[in-house]
Amino acid sequence: MLDLALIRSKPDEVKAGLQRKGVPPEAVEAILAVDESWRRAVAESDQLKSQRNEASRQIGALKKAGQDTEPAQAEVRVLGDRIKALEDTAA
């Protein structure tokens, strides 16, 4: 089994080794493309979670002040939906 870190750091060597075993080099490119897509989805999801947490803190402050929280709650719902979509993509 190949370590993903090895594939990322030395893709040409991995391609050569796999080619000797009869595996087409395009397999490495496909793995790297999926890995990059997954990494982007995870990074965006983490960023959105941070935004959601900040918005949730703001909702608490608004409630404490007796102000309307519906716009902030709508934003949190949108962020939650986007996070769910990203997590489904990354899975």
mmCIF file of C-alpha atoms in Angstrom:
data_model
loop_
_atom_site.group_PDB
_atom_site.id
_atom_site.type_symbol
_atom_site.label_atom_id
_atom_site.label_comp_id
_atom_site.label_asym_id
_atom_site.label_seq_id
_atom_site.Cartn_x
_atom_site.Cartn_y
_atom_site.Cartn_z
ATOM 1 C CA MET A 1 0.000 0.000 0.000
ATOM 2 C CA LEU A 2 1.317 3.418 -0.924
ATOM 3 C CA ASP A 3 1.412 6.294 1.500
ATOM 4 C CA LEU A 4 -0.462 9.318 0.191
ATOM 5 C CA ALA A 5 2.295 11.602 1.453
ATOM 6 C CA LEU A 6 4.763 9.682 -0.717
ATOM 7 C CA ILE A 7 2.492 10.010 -3.740
ATOM 8 C CA ARG A 8 2.217 13.766 -3.116
ATOM 9 C CA SER A 9 5.930 14.314 -2.570
ATOM 10 C CA LYS A 10 7.354 12.021 -5.254
ATOM 11 C CA PRO A 11 4.683 11.443 -7.895
ATOM 12 C CA ASP A 12 7.170 10.738 -10.689
ATOM 13 C CA GLU A 13 8.929 8.025 -8.714
ATOM 14 C CA VAL A 14 5.608 6.460 -7.750
ATOM 15 C CA LYS A 15 4.444 6.537 -11.389
ATOM 16 C CA ALA A 16 7.647 4.820 -12.494
ATOM 17 C CA GLY A 17 7.328 2.153 -9.822
ATOM 18 C CA LEU A 18 3.688 1.491 -10.599
ATOM 19 C CA GLN A 19 4.362 1.417 -14.314
ATOM 20 C CA ARG A 20 6.856 -1.393 -13.726
ATOM 21 C CA LYS A 21 4.011 -3.268 -12.024
ATOM 22 C CA GLY A 22 1.681 -2.680 -14.977
ATOM 23 C CA VAL A 23 -0.355 0.159 -13.460
ATOM 24 C CA PRO A 24 -0.921 3.087 -15.824
ATOM 25 C CA PRO A 25 0.631 6.395 -14.667
ATOM 26 C CA GLU A 26 -2.755 8.076 -15.064
ATOM 27 C CA ALA A 27 -3.785 6.298 -11.861
ATOM 28 C CA VAL A 28 -1.371 8.474 -9.883
ATOM 29 C CA GLU A 29 -2.720 11.613 -11.561
ATOM 30 C CA ALA A 30 -6.269 10.542 -10.682
ATOM 31 C CA ILE A 31 -5.281 9.936 -7.063
ATOM 32 C CA LEU A 32 -3.613 13.353 -6.857
ATOM 33 C CA ALA A 33 -6.650 15.063 -8.408
ATOM 34 C CA VAL A 34 -9.043 13.421 -5.944
ATOM 35 C CA ASP A 35 -6.703 14.234 -3.062
ATOM 36 C CA GLU A 36 -6.502 17.905 -4.088
ATOM 37 C CA SER A 37 -10.274 18.130 -4.407
ATOM 38 C CA TRP A 38 -10.713 16.530 -0.987
ATOM 39 C CA ARG A 39 -8.157 18.867 0.602
ATOM 40 C CA ARG A 40 -9.898 21.938 -0.862
ATOM 41 C CA ALA A 41 -13.289 20.729 0.391
ATOM 42 C CA VAL A 42 -11.942 20.111 3.896
ATOM 43 C CA ALA A 43 -10.225 23.516 4.018
ATOM 44 C CA GLU A 44 -13.375 25.324 2.859
ATOM 45 C CA SER A 45 -15.482 23.332 5.320
ATOM 46 C CA ASP A 46 -13.166 24.295 8.183
ATOM 47 C CA GLN A 47 -13.348 27.948 7.178
ATOM 48 C CA LEU A 48 -17.151 27.828 7.008
ATOM 49 C CA LYS A 49 -17.318 26.147 10.423
ATOM 50 C CA SER A 50 -15.302 29.011 11.838
ATOM 51 C CA GLN A 51 -17.696 31.508 10.272
ATOM 52 C CA ARG A 52 -20.672 29.555 11.615
ATOM 53 C CA ASN A 53 -19.192 29.559 15.115
ATOM 54 C CA GLU A 54 -18.659 33.323 14.964
ATOM 55 C CA ALA A 55 -22.214 33.860 13.722
ATOM 56 C CA SER A 56 -23.518 31.671 16.553
ATOM 57 C CA ARG A 57 -21.650 33.816 19.081
ATOM 58 C CA GLN A 58 -23.218 36.895 17.520
ATOM 59 C CA ILE A 59 -26.665 35.316 17.823
ATOM 60 C CA GLY A 60 -26.051 34.803 21.526
ATOM 61 C CA ALA A 61 -25.041 38.443 21.916
ATOM 62 C CA LEU A 62 -28.079 39.610 19.945
ATOM 63 C CA LYS A 63 -30.419 37.484 22.066
ATOM 64 C CA LYS A 64 -28.835 38.846 25.214
ATOM 65 C CA ALA A 65 -29.443 42.379 23.931
ATOM 66 C CA GLY A 66 -33.044 41.513 23.039
ATOM 67 C CA GLN A 67 -32.521 42.077 19.313
ATOM 68 C CA ASP A 68 -33.854 40.154 16.331
ATOM 69 C CA THR A 69 -31.712 37.119 15.551
ATOM 70 C CA GLU A 70 -33.536 35.810 12.484
ATOM 71 C CA PRO A 71 -31.094 37.201 9.870
ATOM 72 C CA ALA A 72 -28.127 35.741 11.742
ATOM 73 C CA GLN A 73 -29.921 32.418 12.198
ATOM 74 C CA ALA A 74 -30.661 32.311 8.469
ATOM 75 C CA GLU A 75 -26.961 32.863 7.790
ATOM 76 C CA VAL A 76 -26.046 30.006 10.126
ATOM 77 C CA ARG A 77 -28.504 27.712 8.338
ATOM 78 C CA VAL A 78 -26.992 28.597 4.953
ATOM 79 C CA LEU A 79 -23.491 27.963 6.301
ATOM 80 C CA GLY A 80 -24.643 24.649 7.769
ATOM 81 C CA ASP A 81 -26.105 23.553 4.432
ATOM 82 C CA ARG A 82 -22.891 24.461 2.614
ATOM 83 C CA ILE A 83 -20.789 22.627 5.212
ATOM 84 C CA LYS A 84 -22.975 19.530 4.846
ATOM 85 C CA ALA A 85 -22.592 19.633 1.042
ATOM 86 C CA LEU A 86 -18.818 19.944 1.333
ATOM 87 C CA GLU A 87 -18.597 17.117 3.833
ATOM 88 C CA ASP A 88 -20.672 14.907 1.533
ATOM 89 C CA THR A 89 -18.314 15.768 -1.318
ATOM 90 C CA ALA A 90 -15.239 15.075 0.780
ATOM 91 C CA ALA A 91 -16.524 11.738 2.050
#
